[in-house]
Coordinates of C-alpha atoms in Angstrom, one line a residue:
X292 CA 0.0 0.0 0.0
X293 CA 2.8 2.4 0.9
X294 CA 4.4 1.8 -2.5
X295 CA 1.1 2.6 -4.2
X296 CA 0.8 5.8 -2.3
X297 CA 4.3 6.8 -3.2
X298 CA 3.8 6.1 -6.9
X299 CA 0.6 8.0 -6.9
X300 CA 2.1 11.0 -5.2
X301 CA 5.0 10.8 -7.7
X302 CA 2.4 11.1 -10.5
X303 CA 1.0 14.2 -8.9
X304 CA 4.5 15.5 -8.3
X305 CA 5.2 15.3 -12.0
X306 CA 2.3 17.6 -12.7
X307 CA 4.0 20.1 -10.3
X308 CA 7.3 20.1 -12.3
X309 CA 6.3 23.6 -13.7
X310 CA 4.9 24.9 -10.5
X311 CA 5.7 26.0 -6.9
X312 CA 5.2 22.6 -5.3
X313 CA 2.5 21.9 -2.7
X314 CA 3.2 20.0 0.5
X315 CA 3.3 16.5 -1.0
X316 CA 3.0 14.9 2.5
X317 CA -0.5 16.4 2.8
X318 CA -1.5 14.9 -0.5
X319 CA 0.1 11.5 0.3
X320 CA -1.8 11.4 3.6
X321 CA -5.1 12.1 1.9
X322 CA -4.4 9.9 -1.2
X323 CA -7.1 7.3 -0.3
X324 CA -9.5 9.6 1.5
X325 CA -12.8 10.7 -0.1
X326 CA -12.0 13.9 -1.9
X327 CA -14.7 15.7 0.1
X328 CA -12.9 14.8 3.4
X329 CA -9.4 15.6 2.2
X330 CA -7.3 18.6 3.2
X331 CA -7.0 21.8 1.4
X332 CA -3.7 20.8 -0.3
X333 CA -5.3 17.7 -1.9
X334 CA -8.4 19.6 -3.0
X335 CA -6.3 22.4 -4.4
X336 CA -4.2 19.9 -6.4
X337 CA -7.3 18.7 -8.1
X338 CA -8.8 22.2 -8.7
X339 CA -5.6 23.7 -10.2
X340 CA -4.8 20.6 -12.2
X341 CA -8.2 20.8 -13.9
X342 CA -7.5 24.4 -14.7
X343 CA -4.0 23.6 -16.0
X344 CA -5.4 20.9 -18.3
X345 CA -8.1 23.2 -19.7
X346 CA -5.6 26.0 -20.2
X347 CA -3.2 23.7 -21.9
X348 CA -6.0 22.6 -24.3
X349 CA -6.1 26.2 -25.7
X350 CA -9.3 27.5 -24.1
X351 CA -9.6 31.1 -22.7
X352 CA -9.2 32.3 -19.2
X353 CA -12.9 32.7 -18.6
X354 CA -13.5 29.0 -19.3
X355 CA -10.6 28.0 -17.1
X356 CA -12.0 30.0 -14.2
X357 CA -15.4 28.6 -14.8
X358 CA -14.1 25.0 -14.8
X359 CA -12.1 25.6 -11.6
X360 CA -15.1 27.0 -9.8
X361 CA -17.2 24.1 -11.0
X362 CA -14.7 21.7 -9.4
X363 CA -14.3 23.8 -6.2
X364 CA -18.0 24.3 -5.5
X365 CA -18.9 20.8 -4.4
X366 CA -15.7 20.7 -2.3
X367 CA -16.9 23.8 -0.4
X368 CA -13.7 25.6 -1.5
X369 CA -13.5 29.2 -2.7
X370 CA -10.9 29.8 -5.4
X371 CA -9.6 33.0 -6.9
X372 CA -7.3 32.7 -9.9
X373 CA -5.3 34.8 -12.2
X374 CA -5.1 33.0 -15.6
X375 CA -2.8 34.0 -18.4
X376 CA -1.6 32.4 -21.6
X377 CA 0.6 29.8 -19.9
X378 CA 0.3 30.3 -16.2
X379 CA -2.2 30.1 -13.3
X380 CA -1.9 31.6 -9.9
X381 CA -4.7 30.3 -7.7
X382 CA -5.6 30.8 -4.1
X383 CA -7.9 28.2 -2.5
X384 CA -9.6 28.3 0.9
X385 CA -12.1 26.2 2.7
X386 CA -12.8 28.7 5.5
X387 CA -10.1 27.2 7.8
X388 CA -7.0 26.9 5.7
X389 CA -5.7 28.7 2.7
X390 CA -3.2 27.7 0.0
X391 CA -1.8 29.4 -3.0
X392 CA -0.5 27.5 -6.0
X393 CA 1.4 28.8 -9.1
X394 CA 1.5 26.7 -12.3
X395 CA 3.4 27.5 -15.5
X396 CA 2.9 25.6 -18.7
X397 CA 6.0 25.2 -20.9
X398 CA 4.0 25.9 -24.1
X399 CA 0.5 26.3 -25.4
X400 CA -1.6 24.4 -27.9
X401 CA -5.1 23.3 -28.9
X402 CA -6.8 20.0 -28.0
X403 CA -10.6 20.2 -28.4
X404 CA -11.1 16.6 -27.3
X405 CA -9.5 17.4 -23.9
X406 CA -11.8 20.4 -23.5
X407 CA -14.8 18.1 -24.2
X408 CA -13.6 15.4 -21.8
X409 CA -13.0 17.9 -19.1
X410 CA -16.6 19.0 -19.3
X411 CA -17.7 15.4 -18.8
X412 CA -15.2 15.1 -16.0
X413 CA -16.7 18.1 -14.3
X414 CA -20.2 16.6 -14.5
X415 CA -19.0 13.2 -13.2
X416 CA -17.2 15.0 -10.3
X417 CA -20.1 17.2 -9.4
X418 CA -22.7 14.4 -9.5
X419 CA -20.6 12.1 -7.4
X420 CA -20.3 14.8 -4.8
X421 CA -24.0 15.3 -4.6
X422 CA -24.6 18.3 -6.8
X423 CA -26.3 18.4 -10.1
X424 CA -25.0 18.4 -13.7
X425 CA -24.1 21.8 -15.3
X426 CA -23.1 20.8 -18.8
X427 CA -24.9 17.6 -19.8
X428 CA -28.4 16.5 -19.0
X429 CA -27.7 12.8 -19.2
X430 CA -25.2 12.4 -16.4
X431 CA -24.8 8.6 -16.9
X432 CA -23.1 9.3 -20.2
X433 CA -20.5 11.4 -18.4
X434 CA -20.1 8.8 -15.7
X435 CA -19.7 6.0 -18.1
X436 CA -17.2 8.0 -20.2
X437 CA -15.0 8.5 -17.1
X438 CA -15.0 4.7 -16.7
X439 CA -13.7 4.2 -20.2
X440 CA -11.0 6.8 -20.7
X441 CA -8.6 4.0 -21.8
X442 CA -10.6 3.7 -25.0
X443 CA -9.0 5.5 -27.9
X444 CA -12.3 6.8 -29.5
X445 CA -14.0 8.4 -26.5
X446 CA -16.7 9.8 -28.9
X447 CA -17.7 6.4 -30.0
X448 CA -17.8 5.2 -26.3
X449 CA -20.2 8.1 -25.4
X450 CA -22.3 7.4 -28.5
X451 CA -22.6 3.7 -27.6
X452 CA -23.6 4.5 -24.0
X453 CA -26.2 7.1 -25.1
X454 CA -27.7 4.4 -27.4
X455 CA -27.8 1.8 -24.6
X456 CA -29.3 4.3 -22.2
X457 CA -32.0 5.2 -24.8
X458 CA -32.8 1.5 -25.3
X459 CA -33.0 0.9 -21.6
X460 CA -35.4 3.8 -21.2
X461 CA -37.5 2.5 -24.1
X462 CA -37.6 -1.0 -22.5
X463 CA -38.5 0.5 -19.1
X464 CA -41.4 2.5 -20.7
X465 CA -42.6 -0.7 -22.5
X466 CA -42.4 -2.7 -19.3
X467 CA -44.3 0.0 -17.4
X468 CA -47.1 0.2 -19.9
X469 CA -47.3 -3.7 -19.9
X470 CA -47.5 -3.7 -16.1
X471 CA -50.3 -1.1 -16.1
X472 CA -52.2 -3.0 -18.7
X473 CA -51.8 -6.2 -16.6
X474 CA -53.1 -4.4 -13.5
X475 CA -56.0 -2.8 -15.3
X476 CA -56.9 -6.2 -16.9
X477 CA -56.8 -7.9 -13.5
X478 CA -59.1 -5.3 -12.0
X479 CA -61.5 -5.5 -14.9
X480 CA -61.7 -9.3 -14.9
X481 CA -61.7 -10.0 -11.2
X482 CA -62.6 -6.9 -9.4
X483 CA -62.0 -6.5 -5.7
X484 CA -63.0 -8.9 -2.9
X485 CA -66.5 -8.0 -1.5
X486 CA -66.9 -6.7 2.0
X487 CA -63.3 -7.1 3.5
X488 CA -61.6 -4.7 1.0
X489 CA -58.8 -7.2 0.2
X490 CA -57.3 -7.3 -3.2
X491 CA -57.7 -10.4 -5.3
X492 CA -54.6 -12.7 -5.7
X493 CA -54.4 -11.9 -9.4
X494 CA -54.3 -8.2 -8.7
X495 CA -51.5 -8.7 -6.2
X496 CA -49.6 -10.8 -8.8
X497 CA -50.0 -7.9 -11.3
X498 CA -48.7 -5.4 -8.7
X499 CA -45.7 -7.5 -7.9
X500 CA -45.0 -8.0 -11.6
X501 CA -45.2 -4.2 -12.2
X502 CA -42.9 -3.5 -9.2
X503 CA -40.3 -6.0 -10.6
X504 CA -40.4 -4.1 -14.0
X505 CA -40.2 -0.7 -12.6
X506 CA -36.7 0.2 -11.4
X507 CA -34.0 -0.5 -14.0
X508 CA -31.6 2.3 -12.9
X509 CA -29.3 0.0 -10.9
X510 CA -29.3 -2.7 -13.6
X511 CA -28.6 -0.1 -16.2
X512 CA -25.6 1.2 -14.2
X513 CA -24.2 -2.2 -13.8
X514 CA -24.5 -3.0 -17.5
X515 CA -22.7 0.2 -18.4
X516 CA -20.1 -0.3 -15.7
X517 CA -21.1 3.0 -14.1
X518 CA -20.7 3.9 -10.4
X519 CA -24.0 3.5 -8.6
X520 CA -22.9 5.9 -5.9
X521 CA -25.9 8.3 -5.5
X522 CA -29.5 7.6 -4.6
X523 CA -32.4 9.9 -4.3
X524 CA -33.0 11.2 -0.8
X525 CA -36.2 12.4 0.7
X526 CA -37.4 15.6 -1.0
X527 CA -35.9 14.7 -4.3
X528 CA -32.4 15.9 -3.5
X529 CA -29.2 14.0 -4.3
X530 CA -27.7 12.3 -1.3
X531 CA -24.0 11.8 -0.7
X532 CA -22.7 8.4 -1.8
X533 CA -21.8 5.9 0.9
X534 CA -18.1 6.0 -0.2
X535 CA -17.1 9.1 -2.1
X536 CA -14.6 9.2 -4.8
X537 CA -11.1 9.5 -3.5
X538 CA -8.2 11.8 -4.3
X539 CA -6.6 8.8 -6.0
X540 CA -9.8 8.2 -8.2
X541 CA -9.8 11.9 -9.3
X542 CA -6.1 12.1 -10.2
X543 CA -6.3 8.8 -12.0
X544 CA -8.9 10.1 -14.4
X545 CA -7.0 13.4 -14.8
X546 CA -3.9 11.3 -15.6
X547 CA -5.8 9.4 -18.3
X548 CA -7.2 12.6 -19.8
X549 CA -3.8 14.3 -19.8
X550 CA -2.0 11.3 -21.3
X551 CA -4.4 10.6 -24.1
X552 CA -2.6 10.3 -27.5
X553 CA -3.8 12.5 -30.4
X554 CA -6.7 11.1 -32.3
X555 CA -4.9 11.5 -35.6
X556 CA -1.5 10.6 -36.8
X557 CA 0.8 13.2 -38.4
X558 CA -0.1 11.9 -41.8
X559 CA -3.9 12.2 -41.2
X560 CA -3.3 15.6 -39.7
X561 CA -1.4 16.6 -42.8
X562 CA -4.2 15.4 -45.0
X563 CA -6.7 17.4 -43.0
X564 CA -4.5 20.5 -43.3
X565 CA -4.1 20.0 -47.1
X566 CA -7.9 19.8 -47.5
X567 CA -8.5 22.8 -45.3
X568 CA -6.0 25.0 -47.0
X569 CA -7.1 24.0 -50.5
X570 CA -10.7 24.8 -49.5
X571 CA -9.5 28.1 -48.0
X572 CA -7.9 29.0 -51.3
X573 CA -11.1 28.4 -53.2
X574 CA -13.1 30.5 -50.8
X575 CA -10.5 33.3 -51.3
X576 CA -11.1 33.1 -55.1
X577 CA -8.3 30.7 -56.1
X578 CA -8.3 28.5 -59.2
X579 CA -7.7 24.7 -59.4
X580 CA -3.9 25.2 -59.8
X581 CA -3.8 27.4 -56.7
X582 CA -5.7 24.7 -54.8
X583 CA -3.3 21.9 -55.9
X584 CA -0.3 23.9 -54.8
X585 CA -1.8 24.8 -51.5
X586 CA -2.9 21.1 -51.0
X587 CA 0.6 19.8 -51.4
X588 CA 2.4 22.6 -49.5
X589 CA 0.0 22.7 -46.5
X590 CA -0.1 18.9 -46.2
X591 CA 3.6 18.6 -46.1
X592 CA 4.0 21.6 -43.8
X593 CA 1.5 20.3 -41.2
X594 CA 3.0 16.8 -41.3
X595 CA 6.4 18.2 -40.6
X596 CA 5.0 20.5 -37.8
X597 CA 3.5 17.5 -36.0
X598 CA 6.7 15.6 -36.3
X599 CA 8.8 18.5 -34.9
X600 CA 6.4 19.2 -32.1
X601 CA 6.7 15.6 -31.0
X602 CA 10.4 16.6 -30.1
X603 CA 9.2 19.6 -28.0
X604 CA 10.9 22.1 -30.2
X605 CA 10.3 25.8 -29.9
X606 CA 7.0 26.9 -31.5
X607 CA 8.3 29.9 -33.3
X608 CA 11.2 28.0 -34.8
X609 CA 8.9 25.2 -35.9
X610 CA 6.5 27.7 -37.4
X611 CA 9.3 29.4 -39.5
X612 CA 10.6 26.1 -40.7
X613 CA 7.3 24.5 -41.6
X614 CA 6.0 27.6 -43.4
X615 CA 9.2 27.7 -45.5
X616 CA 8.9 24.0 -46.4
X617 CA 5.2 24.5 -47.3
X618 CA 5.9 27.4 -49.5
X619 CA 8.8 25.6 -51.2
X620 CA 6.6 22.5 -51.8
X621 CA 3.8 24.6 -53.2
X622 CA 6.1 26.5 -55.6
X623 CA 7.9 23.3 -56.6
X624 CA 4.6 21.6 -57.3
X625 CA 3.4 24.4 -59.6
X626 CA 6.8 24.5 -61.3
X627 CA 6.6 20.8 -62.0
X628 CA 3.1 21.1 -63.4
X629 CA 4.4 24.0 -65.5
X630 CA 6.6 21.6 -67.4
X631 CA 3.4 20.2 -68.9
X632 CA 1.1 23.3 -68.7
X633 CA 2.8 26.7 -68.6
X634 CA -0.4 28.2 -67.2
X635 CA 0.5 26.9 -63.8
X636 CA 3.5 29.1 -63.6
X637 CA 1.3 32.2 -63.5
X638 CA -0.2 31.3 -60.1
X639 CA 2.2 33.2 -57.9
X640 CA -0.2 33.6 -55.0
X641 CA -0.8 29.9 -54.3
X642 CA 2.0 29.7 -51.8
X643 CA 0.0 32.0 -49.4
X644 CA -2.7 29.4 -49.3
X645 CA -0.1 26.8 -48.4
X646 CA 0.9 28.8 -45.3
X647 CA -2.6 29.2 -43.8
X648 CA -2.4 26.0 -41.7
X649 CA -0.4 27.9 -39.1
X650 CA -3.1 30.5 -38.4
X651 CA -3.4 30.6 -34.6
X652 CA -7.2 30.8 -34.7
X653 CA -7.9 29.5 -31.2
X654 CA -5.7 32.0 -29.3
X655 CA -6.9 34.8 -31.6
X656 CA -10.6 34.2 -30.8
X657 CA -10.2 33.3 -27.2
X658 CA -8.0 36.4 -26.7
X659 CA -10.8 38.5 -28.0
X660 CA -13.3 36.8 -25.8
X661 CA -11.1 37.3 -22.8
X662 CA -11.0 41.0 -23.5
X663 CA -14.8 41.0 -23.9
X664 CA -14.9 39.7 -20.3
X665 CA -12.6 42.5 -19.2
X666 CA -9.7 40.1 -18.7
X667 CA -7.1 42.2 -20.4
X668 CA -3.9 40.6 -19.1
X669 CA -4.9 37.2 -20.6
X670 CA -6.4 38.8 -23.8
X671 CA -3.3 40.9 -24.5
X672 CA -1.0 38.0 -24.0
X673 CA -2.9 35.8 -26.4
X674 CA -3.0 38.6 -29.0
X675 CA 0.7 39.1 -28.7
X676 CA 1.3 35.3 -29.1
X677 CA -0.8 35.4 -32.2
X678 CA 1.1 38.4 -33.6
X679 CA 4.4 36.5 -33.0
X680 CA 3.2 33.4 -34.8
X681 CA 1.9 35.5 -37.7
X682 CA 5.2 37.4 -37.8
X683 CA 7.3 34.3 -38.0
X684 CA 5.0 32.7 -40.7
X685 CA 4.8 35.8 -42.9
X686 CA 8.5 36.5 -42.5
X687 CA 9.3 32.9 -43.7
X688 CA 6.8 33.3 -46.6
X689 CA 8.3 36.7 -47.6
X690 CA 11.8 35.3 -47.6
X691 CA 10.8 32.4 -49.9
X692 CA 9.0 34.8 -52.2
X693 CA 12.2 36.9 -52.4
X694 CA 14.4 33.9 -53.1
X695 CA 12.3 32.5 -56.0
X696 CA 11.1 36.0 -57.3
X697 CA 7.4 35.6 -56.7
X698 CA 5.0 38.6 -57.0
X699 CA 1.7 37.7 -55.4
X700 CA -1.1 39.9 -56.8
X701 CA -4.1 38.0 -55.4
X702 CA -6.2 35.2 -56.7
X703 CA -8.1 35.4 -59.9
X704 CA -11.5 34.1 -59.2
X705 CA -12.8 31.6 -61.9
X706 CA -15.9 32.8 -63.8
X707 CA -18.6 30.5 -62.5
X708 CA -22.4 30.5 -62.5
X709 CA -23.6 32.2 -59.2
X710 CA -25.6 29.0 -58.2
X711 CA -22.7 26.8 -59.0
X712 CA -20.3 29.1 -57.1
X713 CA -22.6 29.2 -54.1
X714 CA -22.8 25.4 -54.0
X715 CA -19.0 25.0 -54.3
X716 CA -18.6 27.6 -51.6
X717 CA -20.8 25.6 -49.3
X718 CA -18.9 22.4 -50.1
X719 CA -15.5 23.8 -49.6
X720 CA -16.5 25.7 -46.5
X721 CA -17.6 22.3 -45.0
X722 CA -14.4 20.6 -46.0
X723 CA -12.3 23.5 -44.8
X724 CA -13.9 23.6 -41.3
X725 CA -13.8 19.8 -41.1
X726 CA -10.0 19.9 -41.8
X727 CA -9.3 22.6 -39.2
X728 CA -11.4 20.7 -36.6
X729 CA -9.2 17.6 -37.2
X730 CA -6.1 19.7 -36.8
X731 CA -7.5 20.8 -33.4
X732 CA -7.9 17.1 -32.5
X733 CA -11.7 17.1 -32.5
X734 CA -13.5 13.7 -32.7
X735 CA -15.2 13.1 -36.0
X736 CA -18.7 13.8 -34.7
X737 CA -17.5 17.1 -33.4
X738 CA -15.8 17.8 -36.7
X739 CA -19.0 17.2 -38.6
X740 CA -21.1 19.5 -36.4
X741 CA -18.5 22.3 -36.6
X742 CA -18.3 21.8 -40.4
X743 CA -22.0 22.1 -40.8
X744 CA -22.1 25.3 -38.8
X745 CA -19.1 26.7 -40.8
X746 CA -20.7 25.7 -44.1
X747 CA -23.8 27.8 -43.2
X748 CA -22.1 30.8 -41.8
X749 CA -19.1 31.2 -44.2
X750 CA -21.3 30.7 -47.3
X751 CA -23.7 33.3 -46.0
X752 CA -20.8 35.7 -45.3
X753 CA -19.3 35.4 -48.7
X754 CA -22.7 35.8 -50.5
X755 CA -23.4 38.9 -48.4
X756 CA -20.0 40.4 -49.3
X757 CA -20.7 39.6 -53.0
X758 CA -23.9 41.7 -52.7
X759 CA -21.9 44.7 -51.5
X760 CA -21.7 44.2 -47.7
X761 CA -18.4 45.3 -46.2
X762 CA -16.1 42.3 -45.4
X763 CA -15.9 43.5 -41.7
X764 CA -19.6 43.5 -41.4
X765 CA -19.8 40.1 -43.1
X766 CA -17.2 38.7 -40.6
X767 CA -19.3 40.0 -37.7
X768 CA -22.5 38.5 -39.0
X769 CA -20.9 35.2 -39.8
X770 CA -19.2 34.9 -36.3
X771 CA -22.4 35.9 -34.5
X772 CA -24.5 33.4 -36.5
X773 CA -21.9 30.7 -35.7
X774 CA -22.2 31.5 -32.0
X775 CA -26.0 31.4 -32.1
X776 CA -26.0 28.1 -34.0
X777 CA -23.5 26.6 -31.6
X778 CA -25.7 27.7 -28.6
X779 CA -28.8 26.4 -30.2
X780 CA -27.1 23.0 -30.8
X781 CA -26.0 22.8 -27.2
X782 CA -29.4 23.8 -25.9
X783 CA -31.1 21.2 -28.2
X784 CA -28.9 18.5 -26.7
X785 CA -29.5 19.6 -23.1
X786 CA -33.3 19.6 -23.6
X787 CA -33.3 16.1 -25.2
X788 CA -34.0 17.1 -28.8
X789 CA -30.6 15.7 -29.8
X790 CA -28.7 12.7 -28.4
X791 CA -26.7 13.4 -25.2
X792 CA -23.4 12.4 -26.7
X793 CA -23.5 15.3 -29.1
X794 CA -23.3 17.9 -26.4
X795 CA -20.0 19.6 -27.3
X796 CA -18.5 22.8 -25.8
X797 CA -19.4 25.9 -27.7
X798 CA -15.8 26.9 -28.1
X799 CA -15.1 23.6 -29.9
X800 CA -17.7 24.4 -32.5
X801 CA -17.5 28.1 -33.0
X802 CA -13.7 28.6 -33.3
X803 CA -13.2 26.0 -36.1
X804 CA -16.2 27.3 -37.9
X805 CA -14.9 30.9 -38.0
X806 CA -11.1 30.2 -38.4
X807 CA -11.7 30.0 -42.1
X808 CA -12.9 33.6 -41.9
X809 CA -9.6 34.9 -40.6
X810 CA -8.0 37.1 -43.3
X811 CA -4.7 35.2 -43.6
X812 CA -4.0 36.6 -47.1
X813 CA -4.5 40.2 -45.8
X814 CA -2.0 39.6 -43.1
X815 CA 0.6 38.1 -45.5
X816 CA 0.1 40.9 -48.0
X817 CA 0.8 43.4 -45.3
X818 CA 4.1 41.7 -44.4
X819 CA 5.0 41.2 -48.1
X820 CA 4.6 44.9 -48.9
X821 CA 6.4 45.9 -45.7
X822 CA 9.3 43.8 -46.9
X823 CA 9.2 45.7 -50.2
X824 CA 9.2 49.0 -48.3
X825 CA 5.8 49.8 -49.7
X826 CA 4.6 51.3 -46.5
X827 CA 1.2 52.7 -47.6
X828 CA 0.2 49.4 -49.2
X829 CA 1.4 47.5 -46.1
X830 CA -0.7 49.7 -43.8
X831 CA -3.7 49.4 -46.0
X832 CA -3.6 45.6 -45.9
X833 CA -2.8 45.6 -42.2
X834 CA -5.8 47.8 -41.3
X835 CA -8.1 45.6 -43.5
X836 CA -6.9 42.5 -41.7
X837 CA -7.3 44.3 -38.3
X838 CA -10.9 45.3 -38.9
X839 CA -11.9 41.8 -39.9
X840 CA -10.0 40.2 -37.1
X841 CA -11.6 42.3 -34.3
X842 CA -15.1 41.7 -35.8
X843 CA -14.8 37.9 -35.3
X844 CA -14.5 37.8 -31.5
X845 CA -17.0 40.6 -31.2
X846 CA -19.5 38.6 -33.2
X847 CA -19.0 35.6 -31.0
X848 CA -19.2 37.7 -27.8
X849 CA -22.4 39.2 -29.0
X850 CA -23.9 35.7 -29.5
X851 CA -22.9 34.8 -26.0
X852 CA -24.4 38.0 -24.6
X853 CA -27.7 37.1 -26.3
X854 CA -27.8 33.5 -25.2
X855 CA -25.9 33.4 -21.9
X856 CA -26.8 35.3 -18.7
X857 CA -23.3 35.1 -17.3
X858 CA -22.2 37.1 -20.3
X859 CA -25.2 39.4 -20.4
X860 CA -24.6 40.9 -16.9
X861 CA -21.4 42.1 -15.1
X862 CA -21.9 40.5 -11.7

């Protein structure tokens, strides 16, 4: 037992390698205690670790705080946290003791599957400690998912459980109706005993049969390998389980969430990037040759980026190298095609499309949302991180253009029938958002939902711009519509109109759906003209990009204000 405690404490200690360490003896002492009875050090280790995992998955500071409060509430702990791009400083108190913990991440990234799993973890945690679900109506799906974190495809696990729960409820309703029919038939055929008021034996048999069919919750939990823990107490409230989840149980699940491997291999991620960037090029007005060049360059660049990140290399160095490789691959592909068709040599702008896989859409949008919540330290840090990534990417692209004497003048849109053009826009918007969602490590069901939202919003945006609407206004409308659709989807899941396993975080649906609206070409053109010392043109492109960029998070924030009370009021 002592060895198990030491190994468990070592696992928690590893998490603290980028933090001011807590008193590990306190955590060791409480390792096998119910989390509700543990000391403040053990409770804080869980609260801050959940925040760290959420922050490392790329979400904004407002969501990190919300998640930490969600974990702290059933533990009767008050937490105040300063959350920035890569660090958290949190103070936790239970009214008797107080502890402050500081955590620093070595880098930042995006992992939408982890954001989704942490929502289910929060529901599982809250329900087991006697409070209700916040995120998902069907808590058994969350509980069952926490029991099967060792499965590679967690999305399929949740879908299978939702299906089995639906079948169980259907069988329970059928059994209940059959029992009622048996009871009514018994009353009709035999009636009640005269005088004494006793019920006929047939009626008693029917009642016993109905009672045997009635309660399937425990059997259902056993079939799904779910913890039975909670029962309904008098008054309909949730009673505490006889044996609460321990500190070990909680950290074990957090370990499994943290250590999950990416859903897609570098090759599949490269394919997703190739499809996304080729689609992006079409939506920007590119021709087939532009799309082919972007497909090859972006695919190779994203594959190399995943391989380099596996060695924990510096993000800015990796960005520079991968963009340079992507641009070279794009240009080389078009030069090779040009041996057979000289027309391909005229597509000097295609390499810009091959660079778009490095657009830091998640920190860009979450930084804007943080500012909308008046969290300027986190928002400014995220925006500065975005600017640094864009600077490295555009600098690499400009250097390649100078070496091979490219002169990008923009894409020449093919002359298509308006109806055909609209249909192709919808198709490529769907493919583009699906590709970006895969790059963010979204499960396939989440990818398809985000792609559907992106197909609607981006097609509408482009059509409105064609009819004379300013690109900035189109970006605002598209982003706001994406936020409203994501909120409507989530609300439909929570109210039972859609299956419970499709309840995804809004941020995992909205950001991929509007990343394709980020004006990557405007940003590159600004850098290109700046490198040519054409200052006025550079400023013109930069301000056009700036106006579109700020309208995207404003549109999302407006959708949250409309649909979410916590955003509508400053309290």
